[in-house]
Each structure stands twice: as structure tokens, then as C-alpha cells.
């Protein structure tokens, strides 16, 4: 009996231990403290006060409250970084393991693990780990994964579980507004897989919409009632969804990833149908196609939906905002393999061939993505080192000028040369990620101040120097980039 209990305990914690090992392998480049553009910004804007001020402004009340609590017990800015980093490991592990335990009942356990891993660690995850509040993003994802788990329990007959879905999605939304899309991305698979009749399907879709809608509406209501953010000053704007979908989804490498995954899976579906019935386009294969299309369209529209309540200038594509779309890499094959072990297929060999094909695709995507993730964050360290080197060089030249002239520099005006790059040569750059601090308006001067322990103030460009700097093309910091006029430095950016 004692051995049996130990065996059950080991089997229970095994998925969490395996998942933790995978997560640690994925995120080990982040063990070294690193700055992103927002980290530079917060570092000099009241430390944790700058963070919780921004979180309150953006309606992320759970991040706001926890950050204030950490500040009250004297957690430092760097301490906050590592608390958040540990949280990201813990909640990423819990998300993958929880999703695995949910899927493991409905498919092969190897498939369940791979699908859980690539669904949570999907191609949109880069930017989530780039921010200092990365641990809270991971918490929001975990809350939505839990909500989807209980929604599946609701679909399977445990009606009171729907209350837990409402609670967890609301917690997710008040942490980071786009993350209830994680709930939708998973629940659409569960609804399609568990709805045997059209009427049941529409009823379940309607219930899922109310769960998602309740959380997002409550967040919107709280922000409007307390006038918390100018981002929502324009009220409802449905044109923003069109703007997001048409001008936002324009990242070629991601589209190629999705195209490759979907092409293989759809090919397997149609070949399977042709093998069984002699026709590629049958009623069965067409229905499966529409199921996939429903999941894709539903996930993409849900991801764009939060833009309805934001002002037009605040609607743009970011990887973190579109994280649920990235989950399609996992949710599409998830539907294909859901209940596979319980399906009565006529061709055993065909089933094995389909499993191999899907597994090869998932393994290839996983390894490629892990390599890219590592390359990106090692590039982040390279960028940080170069940014520090440049900032110190700028500070050194300013100090030499001040010593020689006796004039203290208070203001800096930044100008771009003819070929100013937003990233350093040789680093892995993604949209809105791994950009140079000095080319980013909210941290260009703050990062110079940070490394030189100064308090320079940014000032407007002078028209007489714009054409001069635009006629130059530098590759590193040089004295030619410095024009000192009184207490102001006109500085060219290479």
C-alpha cells in the first residue's frame, strides 16, 4: 500500500518535474539580469513606483497590487526582476503541466506533452519574457489555462465548474488584458471536440463568449469608472479590430511557420480521407477543414477584440498582445489528435503514418523555436553590453567637455544619421523586440542617465542641425557626433 501511494505521488509530480526541466532549458539565457527598453525606463522612473504606476494606468490591477506589496517590504528593483523571473518559470511550468494533464486523458501522452509545450511556448512568447513583469504575464496565462481546464470539466458534465472559469478568466484579465484570449484559444478546441450536435455547439460557444466577455467587460468598466487610462478615452471603436487584423498581422516568418504547420496537417487529413474513401474532398474532410477554420478565425478575432476599447493611436501589433494567435501552432494539431486514441480508424498503418508526420512537425517546430529563443536572448545580452559601452562613452566625452570648459551639460537633443539602425549588427531582432535603447523615445536618455548616474533632460531638435546629422553615416560613437552649445548637447545617433 505504501509503495502504491509513493508510485501515485511520483506519477502525479512527474509531469511537473519534466516540464520544469524543459522550461529551465528554454529560459536559461535569462538567468543573467538584462534590460529591455521598458526596463531602462522603469529603472530611472521611481523604480517599483514607476512599474506599479504604469500597471495602474494600464488597468493591470493585480500587477499593481503585488508590486506595491513588494515595495512595502523593501524589495529592490533588481530583486523585483528576479522575483518576476522566478514567477515566470513557476507559472510557465504550471501552465504546461496543467494543459498536459488536461490533454493526457484524450490523446497519446507524448503528443499531449509536445502540444502543451509548443502551445504555451509558442512563437509569440519572446516579448513576454523581455519585460520585467514577465512573471505576471506567465501568471495571467496560467489563470486562463486553469479556466479552460474547468470549462472542459463543465462540458463533461460538472456544471458548477463554469463558476471557476469565470473567476480564473477575470483574474487573467485584471493581470494582463490580452490573456483571456488564451482561454478562448483552448476552449474552442474543447468545444469543437465535445459538441456532438449543432445546437450543443452553439450553446457552448455562447457560454464561452459570456465567460470571456464578462472578464473583459469588468476590466473595461473598472478602468472607465475610475478614469484610469487615456488609452480608453475614445470608448468603443470597432474599426480598431479591422486596423489590427489588416495592418498588424504582417510578420513574414510567423506566417511561414503557420503555413508549414497547417499545410502538413491539412495534407494528412485529406490523404487520410482519400485513403479511406477514394476521394480527397469528402463530407468528413470538409467538416474537419471548417472546424480548423473556426478555431483559427475565432482565436484571431478574439485576440483583436481588446482593441475595441482602446484609442486608435494605441492599436498596433506586438508579439505579447498577439500571444493567443501564436497558440494556433499548438491548438490546430491539438484538435487533430484529440480523442485519436479512442477513434476507430480502419487503417492502422495510416494512423501510425499520421502520428509520425504530426510528431515530426511538432518536434521540428519545438527545436527550431528553442534555438531561436536562445539566440534572441543571448543577442539581448550582446545589445545590453553594447548599450552600456556606448552610454559610458557618451558620458566620458561629456565629462571631458565639462572639465575643459567648466560648463555643465543639462540637456541632450538626439538626431539620427542617414542610416540609423534600431538594432545592433549581428543580433536576432524581432518586431518591437531587441531594439536599441537610444532609438526608443521612452528610454533613450534614461539609459544614458542610468549608466552614468546623471540626470540629463531630453530637449527638442534644432532645425539647423537636422540636415547635418542626416548627411552623416557613423558605425560607432565618435566625437563628430557631439555638438556642444552652452548647456545643451546635440548628439547624433548611428
GROMACS .gro file of C-alpha atoms in nm:
model
  494
    1UNK     CA    1   0.000   0.000   0.000
    2UNK     CA    2   0.285   0.236   0.092
    3UNK     CA    3   0.464   0.165  -0.238
    4UNK     CA    4   0.139   0.221  -0.426
    5UNK     CA    5   0.096   0.564  -0.263
    6UNK     CA    6   0.454   0.656  -0.345
    7UNK     CA    7   0.402   0.544  -0.704
    8UNK     CA    8   0.087   0.756  -0.737
    9UNK     CA    9   0.268   1.055  -0.587
   10UNK     CA   10   0.561   1.012  -0.828
   11UNK     CA   11   0.327   0.979  -1.128
   12UNK     CA   12   0.146   1.292  -1.011
   13UNK     CA   13   0.454   1.512  -0.983
   14UNK     CA   14   0.642   1.361  -1.279
   15UNK     CA   15   0.479   1.589  -1.543
   16UNK     CA   16   0.572   1.893  -1.333
   17UNK     CA   17   0.934   1.784  -1.292
   18UNK     CA   18   0.975   1.705  -1.664
   19UNK     CA   19   0.807   2.034  -1.757
   20UNK     CA   20   1.026   2.230  -1.514
   21UNK     CA   21   1.338   2.078  -1.675
   22UNK     CA   22   1.216   2.177  -2.023
   23UNK     CA   23   1.130   2.532  -1.909
   24UNK     CA   24   1.472   2.575  -1.746
   25UNK     CA   25   1.645   2.459  -2.064
   26UNK     CA   26   1.439   2.709  -2.263
   27UNK     CA   27   1.489   3.013  -2.039
   28UNK     CA   28   1.842   2.970  -1.906
   29UNK     CA   29   1.973   3.269  -2.113
   30UNK     CA   30   1.755   3.487  -1.886
   31UNK     CA   31   1.939   3.391  -1.567
   32UNK     CA   32   2.160   3.694  -1.623
   33UNK     CA   33   1.994   4.027  -1.543
   34UNK     CA   34   1.905   4.202  -1.868
   35UNK     CA   35   1.749   4.530  -1.970
   36UNK     CA   36   1.475   4.578  -2.225
   37UNK     CA   37   1.364   4.925  -2.333
   38UNK     CA   38   1.089   4.933  -2.069
   39UNK     CA   39   1.330   4.809  -1.800
   40UNK     CA   40   1.559   5.105  -1.872
   41UNK     CA   41   1.257   5.334  -1.849
   42UNK     CA   42   1.132   5.198  -1.516
   43UNK     CA   43   1.481   5.181  -1.364
   44UNK     CA   44   1.503   5.561  -1.355
   45UNK     CA   45   1.136   5.645  -1.306
   46UNK     CA   46   1.092   5.575  -0.935
   47UNK     CA   47   1.189   5.207  -0.957
   48UNK     CA   48   0.896   4.991  -0.843
   49UNK     CA   49   0.685   5.306  -0.818
   50UNK     CA   50   0.731   5.354  -1.192
   51UNK     CA   51   0.620   4.996  -1.252
   52UNK     CA   52   0.306   4.999  -1.039
   53UNK     CA   53   0.216   5.343  -1.168
   54UNK     CA   54   0.226   5.212  -1.525
   55UNK     CA   55   0.033   4.899  -1.428
   56UNK     CA   56  -0.242   5.101  -1.263
   57UNK     CA   57  -0.261   5.328  -1.566
   58UNK     CA   58  -0.297   5.025  -1.794
   59UNK     CA   59  -0.562   4.857  -1.577
   60UNK     CA   60  -0.340   4.565  -1.475
   61UNK     CA   61  -0.454   4.584  -1.118
   62UNK     CA   62  -0.312   4.253  -0.996
   63UNK     CA   63   0.039   4.353  -1.109
   64UNK     CA   64  -0.020   4.693  -0.950
   65UNK     CA   65  -0.123   4.548  -0.611
   66UNK     CA   66   0.153   4.286  -0.593
   67UNK     CA   67   0.420   4.538  -0.699
   68UNK     CA   68   0.305   4.777  -0.427
   69UNK     CA   69   0.315   4.493  -0.175
   70UNK     CA   70   0.673   4.405  -0.278
   71UNK     CA   71   0.776   4.769  -0.249
   72UNK     CA   72   0.627   4.785   0.101
   73UNK     CA   73   0.865   4.508   0.216
   74UNK     CA   74   1.162   4.693   0.057
   75UNK     CA   75   1.220   4.466  -0.242
   76UNK     CA   76   1.475   4.637  -0.470
   77UNK     CA   77   1.433   4.696  -0.841
   78UNK     CA   78   1.678   4.416  -0.922
   79UNK     CA   79   1.512   4.194  -0.660
   80UNK     CA   80   1.181   4.256  -0.832
   81UNK     CA   81   1.336   4.141  -1.162
   82UNK     CA   82   1.437   3.807  -1.011
   83UNK     CA   83   1.106   3.761  -0.827
   84UNK     CA   84   0.932   3.814  -1.159
   85UNK     CA   85   1.174   3.581  -1.338
   86UNK     CA   86   1.117   3.301  -1.084
   87UNK     CA   87   0.742   3.356  -1.119
   88UNK     CA   88   0.776   3.318  -1.497
   89UNK     CA   89   0.945   2.980  -1.451
   90UNK     CA   90   0.691   2.860  -1.193
   91UNK     CA   91   0.378   2.966  -1.381
   92UNK     CA   92   0.509   2.856  -1.722
   93UNK     CA   93   0.577   2.514  -1.568
   94UNK     CA   94   0.230   2.505  -1.413
   95UNK     CA   95   0.065   2.612  -1.740
   96UNK     CA   96   0.235   2.344  -1.950
   97UNK     CA   97   0.188   2.069  -1.689
   98UNK     CA   98  -0.177   2.161  -1.628
   99UNK     CA   99  -0.251   2.161  -2.001
  100UNK     CA  100  -0.068   1.828  -2.033
  101UNK     CA  101  -0.277   1.672  -1.754
  102UNK     CA  102  -0.590   1.801  -1.927
  103UNK     CA  103  -0.494   1.666  -2.272
  104UNK     CA  104  -0.343   1.342  -2.146
  105UNK     CA  105  -0.691   1.200  -2.087
  106UNK     CA  106  -0.780   1.248  -2.453
  107UNK     CA  107  -0.467   1.164  -2.653
  108UNK     CA  108  -0.131   0.990  -2.655
  109UNK     CA  109   0.079   1.123  -2.364
  110UNK     CA  110   0.380   1.209  -2.585
  111UNK     CA  111   0.151   1.413  -2.810
  112UNK     CA  112  -0.009   1.574  -2.507
  113UNK     CA  113   0.328   1.691  -2.375
  114UNK     CA  114   0.460   1.824  -2.707
  115UNK     CA  115   0.134   2.003  -2.779
  116UNK     CA  116   0.123   2.156  -2.431
  117UNK     CA  117   0.481   2.280  -2.461
  118UNK     CA  118   0.453   2.438  -2.808
  119UNK     CA  119   0.110   2.585  -2.726
  120UNK     CA  120   0.240   2.772  -2.418
  121UNK     CA  121   0.593   2.837  -2.555
  122UNK     CA  122   0.469   2.949  -2.896
  123UNK     CA  123   0.635   3.194  -3.142
  124UNK     CA  124   0.474   3.496  -2.972
  125UNK     CA  125   0.629   3.430  -2.630
  126UNK     CA  126   0.953   3.624  -2.693
  127UNK     CA  127   0.824   3.963  -2.589
  128UNK     CA  128   0.657   3.831  -2.273
  129UNK     CA  129   0.999   3.729  -2.140
  130UNK     CA  130   1.152   4.057  -2.250
  131UNK     CA  131   0.956   4.264  -1.997
  132UNK     CA  132   1.037   4.299  -1.628
  133UNK     CA  133   0.680   4.192  -1.543
  134UNK     CA  134   0.734   3.861  -1.725
  135UNK     CA  135   0.627   3.660  -1.419
  136UNK     CA  136   0.288   3.828  -1.413
  137UNK     CA  137   0.233   3.760  -1.782
  138UNK     CA  138   0.303   3.392  -1.706
  139UNK     CA  139   0.056   3.411  -1.414
  140UNK     CA  140  -0.213   3.552  -1.648
  141UNK     CA  141  -0.153   3.266  -1.892
  142UNK     CA  142  -0.181   3.011  -1.611
  143UNK     CA  143  -0.509   3.161  -1.492
  144UNK     CA  144  -0.655   3.124  -1.844
  145UNK     CA  145  -0.523   2.767  -1.873
  146UNK     CA  146  -0.695   2.684  -1.542
  147UNK     CA  147  -1.013   2.848  -1.668
  148UNK     CA  148  -1.005   2.633  -1.983
  149UNK     CA  149  -0.946   2.320  -1.773
  150UNK     CA  150  -1.258   2.390  -1.568
  151UNK     CA  151  -1.456   2.480  -1.879
  152UNK     CA  152  -1.370   2.137  -2.019
  153UNK     CA  153  -1.494   1.990  -1.691
  154UNK     CA  154  -1.815   2.189  -1.743
  155UNK     CA  155  -1.852   2.044  -2.094
  156UNK     CA  156  -1.805   1.695  -1.947
  157UNK     CA  157  -2.093   1.741  -1.704
  158UNK     CA  158  -1.955   1.920  -1.396
  159UNK     CA  159  -2.180   2.223  -1.426
  160UNK     CA  160  -2.051   2.414  -1.122
  161UNK     CA  161  -1.703   2.430  -1.283
  162UNK     CA  162  -1.826   2.716  -1.500
  163UNK     CA  163  -1.810   2.944  -1.193
  164UNK     CA  164  -1.438   2.868  -1.160
  165UNK     CA  165  -1.391   2.952  -1.529
  166UNK     CA  166  -1.543   3.296  -1.470
  167UNK     CA  167  -1.316   3.357  -1.171
  168UNK     CA  168  -0.991   3.246  -1.337
  169UNK     CA  169  -1.053   3.436  -1.663
  170UNK     CA  170  -1.129   3.751  -1.462
  171UNK     CA  171  -0.801   3.711  -1.268
  172UNK     CA  172  -0.621   3.668  -1.600
  173UNK     CA  173  -0.779   3.981  -1.748
  174UNK     CA  174  -0.701   4.201  -1.447
  175UNK     CA  175  -0.338   4.089  -1.475
  176UNK     CA  176  -0.293   4.143  -1.850
  177UNK     CA  177  -0.591   4.213  -2.076
  178UNK     CA  178  -0.499   4.009  -2.388
  179UNK     CA  179  -0.451   3.684  -2.191
  180UNK     CA  180  -0.818   3.576  -2.171
  181UNK     CA  181  -0.755   3.502  -2.540
  182UNK     CA  182  -0.555   3.202  -2.411
  183UNK     CA  183  -0.877   3.071  -2.258
  184UNK     CA  184  -1.062   3.114  -2.587
  185UNK     CA  185  -0.787   2.953  -2.796
  186UNK     CA  186  -0.803   2.636  -2.584
  187UNK     CA  187  -1.177   2.629  -2.522
  188UNK     CA  188  -1.258   2.648  -2.895
  189UNK     CA  189  -1.074   2.314  -2.935
  190UNK     CA  190  -1.262   2.160  -2.643
  191UNK     CA  191  -1.598   2.284  -2.772
  192UNK     CA  192  -1.541   2.151  -3.125
  193UNK     CA  193  -1.417   1.817  -2.992
  194UNK     CA  194  -1.701   1.770  -2.742
  195UNK     CA  195  -2.005   1.910  -2.923
  196UNK     CA  196  -2.185   1.624  -3.097
  197UNK     CA  197  -2.484   1.833  -3.212
  198UNK     CA  198  -2.513   2.174  -3.378
  199UNK     CA  199  -2.740   2.306  -3.102
  200UNK     CA  200  -2.492   2.196  -2.833
  201UNK     CA  201  -2.207   2.354  -3.028
  202UNK     CA  202  -2.375   2.697  -3.048
  203UNK     CA  203  -2.481   2.681  -2.683
  204UNK     CA  204  -2.126   2.605  -2.570
  205UNK     CA  205  -1.981   2.878  -2.791
  206UNK     CA  206  -2.229   3.124  -2.639
  207UNK     CA  207  -2.131   3.027  -2.285
  208UNK     CA  208  -1.759   3.063  -2.369
  209UNK     CA  209  -1.827   3.411  -2.509
  210UNK     CA  210  -2.003   3.514  -2.187
  211UNK     CA  211  -1.708   3.392  -1.976
  212UNK     CA  212  -1.459   3.584  -2.191
  213UNK     CA  213  -1.691   3.885  -2.225
  214UNK     CA  214  -1.763   3.913  -1.852
  215UNK     CA  215  -1.393   3.940  -1.762
  216UNK     CA  216  -1.308   4.191  -2.033
  217UNK     CA  217  -1.619   4.400  -1.966
  218UNK     CA  218  -1.546   4.415  -1.591
  219UNK     CA  219  -1.190   4.531  -1.661
  220UNK     CA  220  -1.317   4.794  -1.903
  221UNK     CA  221  -1.583   4.908  -1.656
  222UNK     CA  222  -1.336   4.947  -1.368
  223UNK     CA  223  -1.096   5.146  -1.585
  224UNK     CA  224  -1.371   5.375  -1.716
  225UNK     CA  225  -1.534   5.428  -1.374
  226UNK     CA  226  -1.205   5.531  -1.216
  227UNK     CA  227  -1.080   5.711  -1.529
  228UNK     CA  228  -0.759   5.510  -1.511
  229UNK     CA  229  -0.623   5.528  -1.864
  230UNK     CA  230  -0.619   5.764  -2.160
  231UNK     CA  231  -0.585   5.453  -2.377
  232UNK     CA  232  -0.959   5.403  -2.336
  233UNK     CA  233  -1.068   5.763  -2.368
  234UNK     CA  234  -1.243   5.715  -2.702
  235UNK     CA  235  -1.492   5.447  -2.590
  236UNK     CA  236  -1.584   5.163  -2.825
  237UNK     CA  237  -1.418   5.164  -3.166
  238UNK     CA  238  -1.489   4.856  -3.378
  239UNK     CA  239  -1.277   4.994  -3.662
  240UNK     CA  240  -0.974   4.915  -3.449
  241UNK     CA  241  -1.029   4.542  -3.500
  242UNK     CA  242  -1.007   4.595  -3.875
  243UNK     CA  243  -0.692   4.804  -3.827
  244UNK     CA  244  -0.532   4.537  -3.611
  245UNK     CA  245  -0.618   4.248  -3.843
  246UNK     CA  246  -0.522   4.417  -4.169
  247UNK     CA  247  -0.212   4.617  -4.077
  248UNK     CA  248  -0.095   4.432  -3.770
  249UNK     CA  249  -0.054   4.072  -3.882
  250UNK     CA  250   0.237   4.128  -4.115
  251UNK     CA  251   0.526   3.923  -3.976
  252UNK     CA  252   0.653   3.704  -4.262
  253UNK     CA  253   0.849   3.447  -4.062
  254UNK     CA  254   0.548   3.373  -3.838
  255UNK     CA  255   0.320   3.334  -4.136
  256UNK     CA  256   0.567   3.087  -4.285
  257UNK     CA  257   0.572   2.887  -3.961
  258UNK     CA  258   0.194   2.866  -3.954
  259UNK     CA  259   0.173   2.788  -4.325
  260UNK     CA  260   0.417   2.498  -4.284
  261UNK     CA  261   0.233   2.352  -3.984
  262UNK     CA  262  -0.113   2.388  -4.132
  263UNK     CA  263  -0.008   2.254  -4.472
  264UNK     CA  264   0.129   1.933  -4.324
  265UNK     CA  265  -0.174   1.880  -4.103
  266UNK     CA  266  -0.429   1.953  -4.375
  267UNK     CA  267  -0.238   1.725  -4.615
  268UNK     CA  268  -0.254   1.443  -4.360
  269UNK     CA  269  -0.630   1.498  -4.320
  270UNK     CA  270  -0.706   1.489  -4.690
  271UNK     CA  271  -0.472   1.198  -4.760
  272UNK     CA  272  -0.632   1.003  -4.476
  273UNK     CA  273  -0.976   1.070  -4.620
  274UNK     CA  274  -0.865   0.973  -4.971
  275UNK     CA  275  -0.708   0.651  -4.845
  276UNK     CA  276  -1.031   0.551  -4.673
  277UNK     CA  277  -1.286   0.671  -4.928
  278UNK     CA  278  -1.101   0.722  -5.255
  279UNK     CA  279  -1.173   1.096  -5.254
  280UNK     CA  280  -0.967   1.382  -5.116
  281UNK     CA  281  -1.262   1.617  -5.059
  282UNK     CA  282  -1.528   1.426  -4.873
  283UNK     CA  283  -1.802   1.543  -4.640
  284UNK     CA  284  -1.585   1.432  -4.346
  285UNK     CA  285  -1.268   1.612  -4.457
  286UNK     CA  286  -1.461   1.930  -4.546
  287UNK     CA  287  -1.619   1.933  -4.200
  288UNK     CA  288  -1.275   1.893  -4.040
  289UNK     CA  289  -1.145   2.180  -4.253
  290UNK     CA  290  -1.424   2.407  -4.131
  291UNK     CA  291  -1.354   2.307  -3.771
  292UNK     CA  292  -0.995   2.421  -3.812
  293UNK     CA  293  -1.104   2.739  -3.986
  294UNK     CA  294  -1.342   2.811  -3.696
  295UNK     CA  295  -1.062   2.773  -3.441
  296UNK     CA  296  -0.825   2.992  -3.643
  297UNK     CA  297  -1.073   3.271  -3.712
  298UNK     CA  298  -1.217   3.262  -3.360
  299UNK     CA  299  -0.873   3.287  -3.200
  300UNK     CA  300  -0.757   3.571  -3.427
  301UNK     CA  301  -1.075   3.778  -3.380
  302UNK     CA  302  -1.068   3.725  -3.002
  303UNK     CA  303  -0.707   3.840  -2.991
  304UNK     CA  304  -0.801   4.157  -3.179
  305UNK     CA  305  -1.114   4.221  -2.968
  306UNK     CA  306  -0.947   4.412  -2.678
  307UNK     CA  307  -0.853   4.682  -2.931
  308UNK     CA  308  -1.223   4.780  -2.945
  309UNK     CA  309  -1.190   4.979  -2.623
  310UNK     CA  310  -0.859   5.149  -2.698
  311UNK     CA  311  -0.795   5.475  -2.880
  312UNK     CA  312  -0.682   5.438  -3.245
  313UNK     CA  313  -0.322   5.552  -3.183
  314UNK     CA  314  -0.278   5.274  -2.927
  315UNK     CA  315  -0.366   4.990  -3.165
  316UNK     CA  316  -0.056   4.824  -3.306
  317UNK     CA  317   0.083   4.474  -3.345
  318UNK     CA  318   0.309   4.338  -3.072
  319UNK     CA  319   0.407   3.979  -3.002
  320UNK     CA  320   0.286   3.996  -2.641
  321UNK     CA  321  -0.052   4.138  -2.741
  322UNK     CA  322  -0.099   3.864  -3.001
  323UNK     CA  323   0.016   3.573  -2.785
  324UNK     CA  324  -0.316   3.379  -2.831
  325UNK     CA  325  -0.262   3.380  -3.209
  326UNK     CA  326   0.074   3.212  -3.154
  327UNK     CA  327  -0.111   2.931  -2.975
  328UNK     CA  328  -0.254   2.817  -3.310
  329UNK     CA  329   0.074   2.632  -3.365
  330UNK     CA  330  -0.041   2.401  -3.085
  331UNK     CA  331  -0.421   2.419  -3.093
  332UNK     CA  332  -0.457   2.317  -3.458
  333UNK     CA  333  -0.273   1.983  -3.415
  334UNK     CA  334  -0.443   1.955  -3.073
  335UNK     CA  335  -0.782   1.927  -3.241
  336UNK     CA  336  -0.648   1.677  -3.496
  337UNK     CA  337  -0.519   1.450  -3.220
  338UNK     CA  338  -0.799   1.499  -2.966
  339UNK     CA  339  -0.966   1.163  -2.899
  340UNK     CA  340  -0.736   0.999  -3.155
  341UNK     CA  341  -0.674   0.708  -2.919
  342UNK     CA  342  -1.047   0.643  -2.897
  343UNK     CA  343  -1.127   0.677  -3.269
  344UNK     CA  344  -1.194   0.359  -3.466
  345UNK     CA  345  -0.978   0.404  -3.776
  346UNK     CA  346  -0.989   0.140  -4.049
  347UNK     CA  347  -0.623   0.170  -4.139
  348UNK     CA  348  -0.379   0.105  -3.857
  349UNK     CA  349  -0.078   0.183  -4.080
  350UNK     CA  350  -0.235   0.510  -4.189
  351UNK     CA  351  -0.289   0.606  -3.826
  352UNK     CA  352   0.076   0.537  -3.745
  353UNK     CA  353   0.188   0.735  -4.050
  354UNK     CA  354  -0.025   1.033  -3.944
  355UNK     CA  355   0.111   1.018  -3.590
  356UNK     CA  356   0.470   1.013  -3.717
  357UNK     CA  357   0.410   1.304  -3.953
  358UNK     CA  358   0.249   1.517  -3.683
  359UNK     CA  359   0.516   1.430  -3.426
  360UNK     CA  360   0.797   1.520  -3.668
  361UNK     CA  361   0.635   1.857  -3.736
  362UNK     CA  362   0.592   1.932  -3.365
  363UNK     CA  363   0.946   1.822  -3.277
  364UNK     CA  364   1.095   2.030  -3.560
  365UNK     CA  365   0.894   2.338  -3.459
  366UNK     CA  366   0.991   2.292  -3.091
  367UNK     CA  367   1.365   2.257  -3.154
  368UNK     CA  368   1.373   2.540  -3.408
  369UNK     CA  369   1.184   2.767  -3.174
  370UNK     CA  370   1.408   2.682  -2.876
  371UNK     CA  371   1.718   2.764  -3.082
  372UNK     CA  372   1.565   3.095  -3.193
  373UNK     CA  373   1.462   3.176  -2.835
  374UNK     CA  374   1.817   3.120  -2.712
  375UNK     CA  375   1.966   3.320  -2.999
  376UNK     CA  376   1.731   3.608  -2.930
  377UNK     CA  377   1.808   3.637  -2.559
  378UNK     CA  378   2.181   3.587  -2.599
  379UNK     CA  379   2.153   3.872  -2.852
  380UNK     CA  380   1.976   4.072  -2.581
  381UNK     CA  381   2.284   4.036  -2.361
  382UNK     CA  382   2.505   4.149  -2.651
  383UNK     CA  383   2.279   4.452  -2.703
  384UNK     CA  384   2.287   4.535  -2.330
  385UNK     CA  385   2.668   4.522  -2.325
  386UNK     CA  386   2.694   4.743  -2.635
  387UNK     CA  387   2.434   4.989  -2.499
  388UNK     CA  388   2.629   5.019  -2.173
  389UNK     CA  389   2.956   5.067  -2.364
  390UNK     CA  390   2.806   5.340  -2.583
  391UNK     CA  391   2.634   5.514  -2.289
  392UNK     CA  392   2.959   5.521  -2.089
  393UNK     CA  393   3.146   5.654  -2.393
  394UNK     CA  394   2.888   5.932  -2.429
  395UNK     CA  395   2.921   6.012  -2.059
  396UNK     CA  396   3.301   6.015  -2.086
  397UNK     CA  397   3.302   6.262  -2.378
  398UNK     CA  398   3.052   6.485  -2.198
  399UNK     CA  399   3.265   6.476  -1.880
  400UNK     CA  400   3.577   6.571  -2.076
  401UNK     CA  401   3.393   6.867  -2.233
  402UNK     CA  402   3.261   6.981  -1.894
  403UNK     CA  403   3.612   6.959  -1.742
  404UNK     CA  404   3.766   7.155  -2.029
  405UNK     CA  405   3.501   7.430  -2.046
  406UNK     CA  406   3.357   7.441  -1.695
  407UNK     CA  407   3.005   7.427  -1.843
  408UNK     CA  408   2.768   7.168  -1.702
  409UNK     CA  409   2.557   6.985  -1.964
  410UNK     CA  410   2.189   6.965  -1.866
  411UNK     CA  411   2.012   6.891  -2.195
  412UNK     CA  412   2.060   6.639  -2.477
  413UNK     CA  413   1.895   6.655  -2.818
  414UNK     CA  414   1.915   6.336  -3.025
  415UNK     CA  415   1.942   6.322  -3.406
  416UNK     CA  416   1.953   6.020  -3.639
  417UNK     CA  417   2.218   5.983  -3.906
  418UNK     CA  418   2.137   5.874  -4.263
  419UNK     CA  419   2.134   5.503  -4.182
  420UNK     CA  420   2.040   5.483  -3.815
  421UNK     CA  421   1.952   5.126  -3.717
  422UNK     CA  422   1.706   5.028  -3.444
  423UNK     CA  423   1.917   4.722  -3.358
  424UNK     CA  424   2.286   4.638  -3.343
  425UNK     CA  425   2.451   4.440  -3.622
  426UNK     CA  426   2.460   4.065  -3.572
  427UNK     CA  427   2.176   4.036  -3.318
  428UNK     CA  428   1.849   3.849  -3.361
  429UNK     CA  429   1.579   4.111  -3.396
  430UNK     CA  430   1.202   4.060  -3.392
  431UNK     CA  431   0.923   4.316  -3.441
  432UNK     CA  432   0.921   4.557  -3.147
  433UNK     CA  433   1.185   4.343  -2.970
  434UNK     CA  434   1.560   4.371  -2.911
  435UNK     CA  435   1.566   4.731  -3.028
  436UNK     CA  436   1.841   4.973  -2.922
  437UNK     CA  437   1.763   5.181  -2.615
  438UNK     CA  438   1.893   5.504  -2.771
  439UNK     CA  439   1.649   5.473  -3.064
  440UNK     CA  440   1.348   5.424  -2.832
  441UNK     CA  441   1.184   5.751  -2.717
  442UNK     CA  442   1.091   5.640  -2.363
  443UNK     CA  443   1.438   5.518  -2.269
  444UNK     CA  444   1.689   5.697  -2.497
  445UNK     CA  445   1.806   5.948  -2.236
  446UNK     CA  446   1.712   5.735  -1.930
  447UNK     CA  447   1.957   5.460  -2.030
  448UNK     CA  448   2.239   5.719  -2.068
  449UNK     CA  449   2.149   5.855  -1.723
  450UNK     CA  450   2.137   5.506  -1.574
  451UNK     CA  451   2.492   5.408  -1.666
  452UNK     CA  452   2.644   5.749  -1.594
  453UNK     CA  453   2.446   5.832  -1.279
  454UNK     CA  454   2.341   6.162  -1.437
  455UNK     CA  455   2.007   6.339  -1.488
  456UNK     CA  456   2.021   6.473  -1.843
  457UNK     CA  457   1.696   6.607  -1.984
  458UNK     CA  458   1.582   6.544  -2.340
  459UNK     CA  459   1.516   6.854  -2.546
  460UNK     CA  460   1.379   6.924  -2.895
  461UNK     CA  461   1.589   6.917  -3.211
  462UNK     CA  462   1.728   7.235  -3.358
  463UNK     CA  463   1.640   7.268  -3.730
  464UNK     CA  464   1.990   7.392  -3.816
  465UNK     CA  465   2.149   7.060  -3.712
  466UNK     CA  466   1.898   6.811  -3.856
  467UNK     CA  467   2.039   6.818  -4.211
  468UNK     CA  468   2.397   6.798  -4.080
  469UNK     CA  469   2.336   6.474  -3.890
  470UNK     CA  470   2.125   6.326  -4.171
  471UNK     CA  471   2.418   6.376  -4.410
  472UNK     CA  472   2.642   6.155  -4.193
  473UNK     CA  473   2.666   5.778  -4.154
  474UNK     CA  474   2.855   5.654  -3.847
  475UNK     CA  475   2.914   5.297  -3.727
  476UNK     CA  476   3.024   5.375  -3.369
  477UNK     CA  477   3.046   5.658  -3.118
  478UNK     CA  478   3.285   5.933  -3.233
  479UNK     CA  479   3.348   6.295  -3.135
  480UNK     CA  480   3.198   6.410  -3.468
  481UNK     CA  481   2.858   6.317  -3.328
  482UNK     CA  482   2.886   6.573  -3.044
  483UNK     CA  483   2.796   6.939  -3.088
  484UNK     CA  484   2.802   7.135  -2.761
  485UNK     CA  485   2.611   7.463  -2.745
  486UNK     CA  486   2.603   7.609  -2.394
  487UNK     CA  487   2.443   7.360  -2.157
  488UNK     CA  488   2.297   7.153  -2.443
  489UNK     CA  489   2.447   6.859  -2.631
  490UNK     CA  490   2.329   6.791  -2.987
  491UNK     CA  491   2.409   6.421  -3.031
  492UNK     CA  492   2.398   6.214  -3.350
  493UNK     CA  493   2.284   5.851  -3.331
  494UNK     CA  494   2.448   5.597  -3.558
   0.00000   0.00000   0.00000
